[in-house]
PDB file of C-alpha atoms and ligand atoms in Angstrom:
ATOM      1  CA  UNK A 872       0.000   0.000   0.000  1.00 95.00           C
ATOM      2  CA  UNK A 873       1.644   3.472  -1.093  1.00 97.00           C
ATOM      3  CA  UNK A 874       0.886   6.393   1.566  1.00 98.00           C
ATOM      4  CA  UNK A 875       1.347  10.130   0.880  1.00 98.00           C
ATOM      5  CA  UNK A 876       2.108  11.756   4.412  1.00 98.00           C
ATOM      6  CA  UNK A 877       1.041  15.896   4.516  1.00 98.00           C
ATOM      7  CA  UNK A 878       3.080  17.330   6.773  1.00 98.00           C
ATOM      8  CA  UNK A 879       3.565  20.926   7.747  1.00 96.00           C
ATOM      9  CA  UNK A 880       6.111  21.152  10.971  1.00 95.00           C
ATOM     10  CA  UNK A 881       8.630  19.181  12.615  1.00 96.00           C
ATOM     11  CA  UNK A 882       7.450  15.863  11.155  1.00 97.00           C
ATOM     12  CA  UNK A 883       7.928  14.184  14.463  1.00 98.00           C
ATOM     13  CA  UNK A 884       4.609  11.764  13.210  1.00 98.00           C
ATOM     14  CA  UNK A 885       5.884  11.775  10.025  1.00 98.00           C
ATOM     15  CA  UNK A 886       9.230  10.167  11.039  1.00 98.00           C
ATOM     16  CA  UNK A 887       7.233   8.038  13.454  1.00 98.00           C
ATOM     17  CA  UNK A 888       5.652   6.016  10.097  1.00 98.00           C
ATOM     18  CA  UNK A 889       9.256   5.945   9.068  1.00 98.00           C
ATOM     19  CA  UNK A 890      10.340   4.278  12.119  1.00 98.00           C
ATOM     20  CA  UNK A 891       7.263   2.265  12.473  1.00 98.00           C
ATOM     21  CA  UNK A 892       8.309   0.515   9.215  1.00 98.00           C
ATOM     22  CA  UNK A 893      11.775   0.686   9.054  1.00 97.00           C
ATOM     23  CA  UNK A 894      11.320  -1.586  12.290  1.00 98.00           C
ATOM     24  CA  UNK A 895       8.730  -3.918  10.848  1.00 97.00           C
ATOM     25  CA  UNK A 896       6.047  -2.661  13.600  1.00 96.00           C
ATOM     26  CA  UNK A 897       3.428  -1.691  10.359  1.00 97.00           C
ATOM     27  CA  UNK A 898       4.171  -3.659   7.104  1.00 96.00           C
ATOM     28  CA  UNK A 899       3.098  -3.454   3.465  1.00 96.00           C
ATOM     29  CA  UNK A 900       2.937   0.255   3.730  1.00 97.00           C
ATOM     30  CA  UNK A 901       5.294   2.544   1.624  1.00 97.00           C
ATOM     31  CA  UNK A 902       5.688   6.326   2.139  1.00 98.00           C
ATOM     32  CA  UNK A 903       5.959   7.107  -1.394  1.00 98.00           C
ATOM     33  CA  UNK A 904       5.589  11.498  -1.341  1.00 98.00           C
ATOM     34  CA  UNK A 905       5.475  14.212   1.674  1.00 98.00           C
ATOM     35  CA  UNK A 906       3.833  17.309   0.714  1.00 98.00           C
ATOM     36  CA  UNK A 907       3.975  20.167   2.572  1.00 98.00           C
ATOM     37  CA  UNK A 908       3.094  23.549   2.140  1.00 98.00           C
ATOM     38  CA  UNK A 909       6.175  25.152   4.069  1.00 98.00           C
ATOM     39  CA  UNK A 910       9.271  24.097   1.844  1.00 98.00           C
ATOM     40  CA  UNK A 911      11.203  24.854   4.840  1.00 98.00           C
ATOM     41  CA  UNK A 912       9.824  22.627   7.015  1.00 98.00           C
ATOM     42  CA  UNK A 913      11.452  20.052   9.536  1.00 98.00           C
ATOM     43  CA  UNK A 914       9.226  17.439   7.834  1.00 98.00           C
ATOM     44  CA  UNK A 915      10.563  18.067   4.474  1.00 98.00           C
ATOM     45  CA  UNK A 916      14.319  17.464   5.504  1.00 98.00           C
ATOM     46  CA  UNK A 917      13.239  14.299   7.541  1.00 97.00           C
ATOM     47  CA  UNK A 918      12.060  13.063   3.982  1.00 98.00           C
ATOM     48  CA  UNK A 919      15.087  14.241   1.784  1.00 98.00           C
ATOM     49  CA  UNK A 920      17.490  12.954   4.083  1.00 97.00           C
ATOM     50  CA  UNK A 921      15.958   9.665   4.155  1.00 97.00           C
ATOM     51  CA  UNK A 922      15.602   9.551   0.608  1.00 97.00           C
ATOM     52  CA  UNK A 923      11.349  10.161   0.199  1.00 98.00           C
ATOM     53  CA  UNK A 924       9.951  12.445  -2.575  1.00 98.00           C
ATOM     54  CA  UNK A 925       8.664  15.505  -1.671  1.00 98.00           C
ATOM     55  CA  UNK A 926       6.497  18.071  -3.221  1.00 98.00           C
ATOM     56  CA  UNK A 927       6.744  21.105  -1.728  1.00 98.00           C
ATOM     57  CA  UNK A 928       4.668  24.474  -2.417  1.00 98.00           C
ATOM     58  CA  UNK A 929       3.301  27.692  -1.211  1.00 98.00           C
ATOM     59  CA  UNK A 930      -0.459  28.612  -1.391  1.00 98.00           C
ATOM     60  CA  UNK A 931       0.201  32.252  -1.828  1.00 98.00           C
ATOM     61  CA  UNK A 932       2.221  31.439  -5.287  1.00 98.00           C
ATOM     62  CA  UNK A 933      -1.236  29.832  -6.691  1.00 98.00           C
ATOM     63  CA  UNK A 934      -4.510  31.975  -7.490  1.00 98.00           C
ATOM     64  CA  UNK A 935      -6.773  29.455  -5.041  1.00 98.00           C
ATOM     65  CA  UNK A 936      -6.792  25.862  -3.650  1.00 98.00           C
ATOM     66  CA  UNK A 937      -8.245  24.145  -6.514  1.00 98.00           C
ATOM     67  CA  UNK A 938      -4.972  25.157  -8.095  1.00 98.00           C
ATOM     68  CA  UNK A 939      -2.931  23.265  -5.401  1.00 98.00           C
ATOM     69  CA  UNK A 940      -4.602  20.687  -4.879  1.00 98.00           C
ATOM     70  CA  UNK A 941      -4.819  19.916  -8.685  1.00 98.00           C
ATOM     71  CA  UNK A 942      -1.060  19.951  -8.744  1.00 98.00           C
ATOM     72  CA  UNK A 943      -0.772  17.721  -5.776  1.00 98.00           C
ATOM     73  CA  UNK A 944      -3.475  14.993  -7.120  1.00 98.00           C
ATOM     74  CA  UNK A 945      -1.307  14.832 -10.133  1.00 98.00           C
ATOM     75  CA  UNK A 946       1.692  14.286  -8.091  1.00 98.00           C
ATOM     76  CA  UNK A 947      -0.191  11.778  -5.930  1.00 98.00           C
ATOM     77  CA  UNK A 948      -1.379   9.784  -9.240  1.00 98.00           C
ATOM     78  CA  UNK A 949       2.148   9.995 -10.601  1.00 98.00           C
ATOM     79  CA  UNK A 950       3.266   7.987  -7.157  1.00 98.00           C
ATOM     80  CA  UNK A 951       0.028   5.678  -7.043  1.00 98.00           C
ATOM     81  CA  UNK A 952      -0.156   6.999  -3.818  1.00 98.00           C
ATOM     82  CA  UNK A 953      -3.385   4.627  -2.331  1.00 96.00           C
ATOM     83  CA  UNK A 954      -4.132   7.325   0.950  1.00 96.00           C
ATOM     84  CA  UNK A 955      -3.121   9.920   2.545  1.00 98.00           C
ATOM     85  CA  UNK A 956      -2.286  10.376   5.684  1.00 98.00           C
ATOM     86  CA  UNK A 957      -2.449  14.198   7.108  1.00 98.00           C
ATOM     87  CA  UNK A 958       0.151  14.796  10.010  1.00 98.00           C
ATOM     88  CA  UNK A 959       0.451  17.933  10.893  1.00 97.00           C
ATOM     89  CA  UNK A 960      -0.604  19.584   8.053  1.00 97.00           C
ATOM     90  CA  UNK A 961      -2.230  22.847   9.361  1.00 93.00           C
ATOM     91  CA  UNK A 962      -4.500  23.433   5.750  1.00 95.00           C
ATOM     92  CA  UNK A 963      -7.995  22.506   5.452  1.00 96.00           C
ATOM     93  CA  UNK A 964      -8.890  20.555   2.440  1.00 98.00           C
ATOM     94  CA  UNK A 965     -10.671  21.744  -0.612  1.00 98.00           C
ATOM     95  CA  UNK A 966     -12.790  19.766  -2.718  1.00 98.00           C
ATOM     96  CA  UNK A 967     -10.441  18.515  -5.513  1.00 98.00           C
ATOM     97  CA  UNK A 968      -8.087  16.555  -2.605  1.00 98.00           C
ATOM     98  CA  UNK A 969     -11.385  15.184  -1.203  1.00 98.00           C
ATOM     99  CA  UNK A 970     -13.208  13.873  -4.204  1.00 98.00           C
ATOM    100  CA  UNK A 971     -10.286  12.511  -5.629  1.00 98.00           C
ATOM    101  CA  UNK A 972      -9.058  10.597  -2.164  1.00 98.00           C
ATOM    102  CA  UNK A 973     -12.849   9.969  -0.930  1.00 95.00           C
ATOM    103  CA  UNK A 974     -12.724   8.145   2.297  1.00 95.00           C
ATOM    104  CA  UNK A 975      -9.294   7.583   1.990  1.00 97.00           C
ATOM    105  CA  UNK A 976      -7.449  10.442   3.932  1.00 98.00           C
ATOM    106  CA  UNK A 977      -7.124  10.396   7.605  1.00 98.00           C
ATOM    107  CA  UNK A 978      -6.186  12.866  10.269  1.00 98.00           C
ATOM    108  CA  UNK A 979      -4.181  12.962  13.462  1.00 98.00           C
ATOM    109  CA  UNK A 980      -5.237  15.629  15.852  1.00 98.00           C
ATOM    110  CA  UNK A 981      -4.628  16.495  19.044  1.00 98.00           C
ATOM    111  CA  UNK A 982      -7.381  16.386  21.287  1.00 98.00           C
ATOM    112  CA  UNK A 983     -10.369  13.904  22.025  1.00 98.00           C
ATOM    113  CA  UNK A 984     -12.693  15.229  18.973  1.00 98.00           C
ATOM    114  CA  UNK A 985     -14.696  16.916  19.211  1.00 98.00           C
ATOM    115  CA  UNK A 986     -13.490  18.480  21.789  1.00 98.00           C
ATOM    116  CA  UNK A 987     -10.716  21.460  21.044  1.00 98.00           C
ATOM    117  CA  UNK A 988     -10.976  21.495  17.494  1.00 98.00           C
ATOM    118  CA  UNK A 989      -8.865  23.693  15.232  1.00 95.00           C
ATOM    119  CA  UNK A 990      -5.216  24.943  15.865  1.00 94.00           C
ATOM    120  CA  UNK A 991      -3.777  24.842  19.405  1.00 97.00           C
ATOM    121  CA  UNK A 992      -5.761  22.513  20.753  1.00 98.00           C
ATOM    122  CA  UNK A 993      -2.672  21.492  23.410  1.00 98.00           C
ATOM    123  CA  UNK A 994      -3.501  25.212  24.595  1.00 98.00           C
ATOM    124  CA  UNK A 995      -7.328  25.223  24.135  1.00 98.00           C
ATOM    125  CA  UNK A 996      -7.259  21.975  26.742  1.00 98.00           C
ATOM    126  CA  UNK A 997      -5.217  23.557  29.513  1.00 98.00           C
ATOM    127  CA  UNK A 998      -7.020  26.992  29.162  1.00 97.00           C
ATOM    128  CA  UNK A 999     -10.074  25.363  29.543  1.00 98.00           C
ATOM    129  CA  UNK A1000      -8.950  22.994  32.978  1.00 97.00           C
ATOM    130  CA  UNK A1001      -9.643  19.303  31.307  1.00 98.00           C
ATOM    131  CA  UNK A1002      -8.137  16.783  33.761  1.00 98.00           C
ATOM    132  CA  UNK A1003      -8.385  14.413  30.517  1.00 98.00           C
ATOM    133  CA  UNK A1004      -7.465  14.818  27.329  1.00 98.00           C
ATOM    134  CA  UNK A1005      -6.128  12.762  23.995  1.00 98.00           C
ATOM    135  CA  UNK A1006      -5.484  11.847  20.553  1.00 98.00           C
ATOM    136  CA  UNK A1007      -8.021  11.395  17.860  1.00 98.00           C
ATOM    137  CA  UNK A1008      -7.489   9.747  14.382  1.00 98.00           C
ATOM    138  CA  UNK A1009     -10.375  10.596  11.908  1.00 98.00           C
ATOM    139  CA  UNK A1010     -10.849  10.266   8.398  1.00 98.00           C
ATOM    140  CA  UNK A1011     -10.872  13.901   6.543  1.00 98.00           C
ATOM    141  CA  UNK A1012     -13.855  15.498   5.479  1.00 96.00           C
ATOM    142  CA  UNK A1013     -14.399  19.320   4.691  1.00 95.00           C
ATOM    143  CA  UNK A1014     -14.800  20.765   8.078  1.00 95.00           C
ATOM    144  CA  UNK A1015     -12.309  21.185  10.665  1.00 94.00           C
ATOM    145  CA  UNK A1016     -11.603  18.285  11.972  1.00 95.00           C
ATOM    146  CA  UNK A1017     -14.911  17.030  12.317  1.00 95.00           C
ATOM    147  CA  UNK A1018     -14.512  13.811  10.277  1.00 96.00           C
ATOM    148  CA  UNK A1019     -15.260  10.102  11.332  1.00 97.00           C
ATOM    149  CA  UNK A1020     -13.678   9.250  14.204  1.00 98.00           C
ATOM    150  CA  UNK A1021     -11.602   6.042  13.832  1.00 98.00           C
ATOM    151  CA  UNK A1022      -9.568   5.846  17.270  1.00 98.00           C
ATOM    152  CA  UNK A1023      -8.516   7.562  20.200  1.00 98.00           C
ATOM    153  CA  UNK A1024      -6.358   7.743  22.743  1.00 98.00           C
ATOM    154  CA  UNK A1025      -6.829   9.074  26.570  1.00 98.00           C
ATOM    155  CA  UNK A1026      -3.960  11.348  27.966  1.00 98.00           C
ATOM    156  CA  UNK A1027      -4.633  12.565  31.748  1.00 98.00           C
ATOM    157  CA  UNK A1028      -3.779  15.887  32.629  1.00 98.00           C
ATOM    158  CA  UNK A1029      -1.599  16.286  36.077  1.00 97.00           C
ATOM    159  CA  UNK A1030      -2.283  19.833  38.220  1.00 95.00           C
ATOM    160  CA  UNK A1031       1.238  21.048  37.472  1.00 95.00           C
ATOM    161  CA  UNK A1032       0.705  20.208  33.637  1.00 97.00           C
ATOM    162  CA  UNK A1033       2.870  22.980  31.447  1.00 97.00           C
ATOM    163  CA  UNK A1034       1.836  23.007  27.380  1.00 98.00           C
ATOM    164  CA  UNK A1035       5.373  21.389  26.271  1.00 98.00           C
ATOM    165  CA  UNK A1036       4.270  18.455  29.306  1.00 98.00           C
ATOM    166  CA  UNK A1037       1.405  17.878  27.998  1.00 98.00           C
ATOM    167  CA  UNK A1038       2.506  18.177  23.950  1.00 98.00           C
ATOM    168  CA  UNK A1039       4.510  15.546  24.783  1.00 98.00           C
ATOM    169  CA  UNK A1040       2.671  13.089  26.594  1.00 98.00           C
ATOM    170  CA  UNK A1041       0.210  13.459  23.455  1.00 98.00           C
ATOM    171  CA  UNK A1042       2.765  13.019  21.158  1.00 98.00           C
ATOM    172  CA  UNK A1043       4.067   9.681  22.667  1.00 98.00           C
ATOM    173  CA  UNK A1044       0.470   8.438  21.946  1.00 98.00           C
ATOM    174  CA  UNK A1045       0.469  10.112  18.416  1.00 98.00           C
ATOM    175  CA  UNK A1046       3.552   8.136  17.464  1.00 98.00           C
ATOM    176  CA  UNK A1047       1.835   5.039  18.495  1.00 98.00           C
ATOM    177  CA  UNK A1048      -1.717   5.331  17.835  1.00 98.00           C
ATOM    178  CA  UNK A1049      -1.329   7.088  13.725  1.00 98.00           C
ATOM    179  CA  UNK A1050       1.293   4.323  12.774  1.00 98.00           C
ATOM    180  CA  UNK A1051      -1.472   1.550  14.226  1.00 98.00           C
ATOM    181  CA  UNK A1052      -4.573   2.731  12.623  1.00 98.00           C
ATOM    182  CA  UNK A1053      -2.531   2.933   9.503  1.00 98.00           C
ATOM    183  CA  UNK A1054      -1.864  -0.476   9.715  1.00 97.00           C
ATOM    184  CA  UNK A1055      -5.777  -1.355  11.076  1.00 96.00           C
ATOM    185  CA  UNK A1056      -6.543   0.051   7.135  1.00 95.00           C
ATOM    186  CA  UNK A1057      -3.900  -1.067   4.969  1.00 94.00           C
ATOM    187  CA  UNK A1058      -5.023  -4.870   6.976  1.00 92.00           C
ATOM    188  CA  UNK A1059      -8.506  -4.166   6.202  1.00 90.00           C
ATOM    189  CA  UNK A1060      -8.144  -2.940   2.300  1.00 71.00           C
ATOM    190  CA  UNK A1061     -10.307   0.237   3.184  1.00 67.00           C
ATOM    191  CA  UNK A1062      -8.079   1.935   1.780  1.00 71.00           C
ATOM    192  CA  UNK A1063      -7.121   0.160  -1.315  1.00 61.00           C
ATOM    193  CA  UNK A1064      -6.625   1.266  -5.112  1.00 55.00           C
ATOM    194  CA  UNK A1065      -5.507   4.457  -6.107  1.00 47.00           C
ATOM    195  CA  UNK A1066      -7.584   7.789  -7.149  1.00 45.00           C
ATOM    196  CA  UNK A1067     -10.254   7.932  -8.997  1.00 45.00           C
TER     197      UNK A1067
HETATM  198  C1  GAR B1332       0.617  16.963  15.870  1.00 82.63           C
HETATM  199  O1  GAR B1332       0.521  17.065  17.254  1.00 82.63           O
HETATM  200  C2  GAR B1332      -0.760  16.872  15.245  1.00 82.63           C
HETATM  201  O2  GAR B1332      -1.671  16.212  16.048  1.00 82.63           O
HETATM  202  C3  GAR B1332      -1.125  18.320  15.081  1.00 82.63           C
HETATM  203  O3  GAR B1332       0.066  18.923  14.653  1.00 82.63           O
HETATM  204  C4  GAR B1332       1.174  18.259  15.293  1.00 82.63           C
HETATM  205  C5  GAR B1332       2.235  18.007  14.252  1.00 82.63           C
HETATM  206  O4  GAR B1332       3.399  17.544  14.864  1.00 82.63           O
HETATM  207  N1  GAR B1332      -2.186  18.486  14.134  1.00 82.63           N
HETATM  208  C6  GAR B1332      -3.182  19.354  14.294  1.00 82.63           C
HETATM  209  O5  GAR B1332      -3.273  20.119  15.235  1.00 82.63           O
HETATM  210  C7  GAR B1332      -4.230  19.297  13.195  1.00 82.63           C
HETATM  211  N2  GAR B1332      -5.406  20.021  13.547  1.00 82.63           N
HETATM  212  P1  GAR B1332       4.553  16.865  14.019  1.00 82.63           P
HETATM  213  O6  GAR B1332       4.863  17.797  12.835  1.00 82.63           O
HETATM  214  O7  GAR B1332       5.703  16.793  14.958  1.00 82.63           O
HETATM  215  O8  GAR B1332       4.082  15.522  13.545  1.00 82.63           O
END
C-alpha cells in the first residue's frame, strides 16, 4: 500500500511512520511522497534525508486551492499513492483533494474530537482545565476536523501540567496510535486502489 504523508512542521509523526516501518512494527505500507506547504519545514528534511519524494509548495504562489490541490493529485497519481495520511498539516482541504481521495485520507489531531478542534488545541485543553485529554485519528472530510472518528487515545492531565508536558505526553500516543490505525486500514483494504 503506497501512503502520501502531509506534513507541515517538525514531522515528528511523520518520522514516526518511518520508524514504524523501518522496524517492521506496520508492514506493506510505503511512504511514497510528503507534501507540505512550508518548503522549509522540519518534515521536508526528515524526507530528503531519508531519501522520500517531496512536493513542496506555497499557497500564496497559486490563485486558489483548486490550483494546489490539482497539482498535488497529479503528483499523488504519478506515485500511485493509495491514501493519505495528514500529520500535521495545518490546511484545510478543498474539494479537488477530497473527491479525488474519498474516504481515503485520515487525520491525526490532538485532542479527544470533538473536543478542542482547530489549531492549538494542546492550549485550548489547559485553558479550559480538562483533567483528561487525547489523541483522535479521523478520516478527513471538509470541516475542521470534524470527520469520522476512527480511534482515540486518553492522555490525563496532572495539576502542574505545562503546554510542552502535555505536547509531549500526546505526542508519545500520536507516534503510536497514527502508525497503528494505519496499519488497522492497509489490513482491512479500506483503503485500497488508487484515485479515482
Ligand atoms: C501533531 O501534534 C498533530 O496532532 C497536530 O500537529 C502536530 C504536528 O506535529 N495536528 C493538528 O493540530 C491538526 N489540527 P509533528 O509535525 O511533529 O508531527
Amino acid at each position: 500500500m503506497k501512503i502520501a504523508v502531509f506534513a507541515s512542521g517538525t514531522g515528528s509523526n511523520f518520522a514516526a511512520i518511518l520508524e514504524s516501518i523501518k522496524s517492521k512494527k506496520i508492514t506493506n505500507v510505503e511512504v511514497v511522497l510528503l507534501v507540505s506547504d512550508r518548503p522549509e519545514a522540519l518534515a521536508v528534511q526528515k524526507a530528503k534525508d531519508e531519501r522520500i519524494p517531496v512536493h513542496t509548495f506555497r499557497a500564496k504562489d497559486y490563485p486558489n486551492k483548486q490550483a494546489f490541490e490539482e497539482e498535488i493529485v497529479e503528483k499523488l497519481r504519478q506515485r500511485y499513492v493509495d491514501f493519505i495520511v495528514l500529520a500535521g498539516y495545518m490546511r484545510l482541504l478543498g474539494p479537488v483533494l477530497l473527491q479525488a481521495y474519498d474516504r481515503k485520507i485520515i487525520n491525526v489531531h490532538p485532542s479527544l474530537l470533538p473536543a478542542f478542534a482547530g489549531k492549538d488545541a494542546i492550549g485550548q485543553a489547559l485553558d479550559y482545565g480538562v483533567k483528561v485529554t487525547g489523541v483522535t485519528v479521523h478520516y478527513v472530510d471538509e470541516g475542521m476536523d470534524t470527520g469520522p472518528i476512527i480511534a482515540q487515545r486518553v492522555v490525563f492531565v496532572d495539576s502542574d501540567e505545562t503546554k510542552d508536558s502535555l505536547a509531549k505526553k500526546i505526542q508519545g500516543q500520536e507516534h503510536q496510535l497514527l502508525p497503528e490505525v494505519i496499519q488497522m486500514l492497509v489490513n482491512s483494504e479500506a483503503v485500497k486502489g488508487s484515485s479515482k
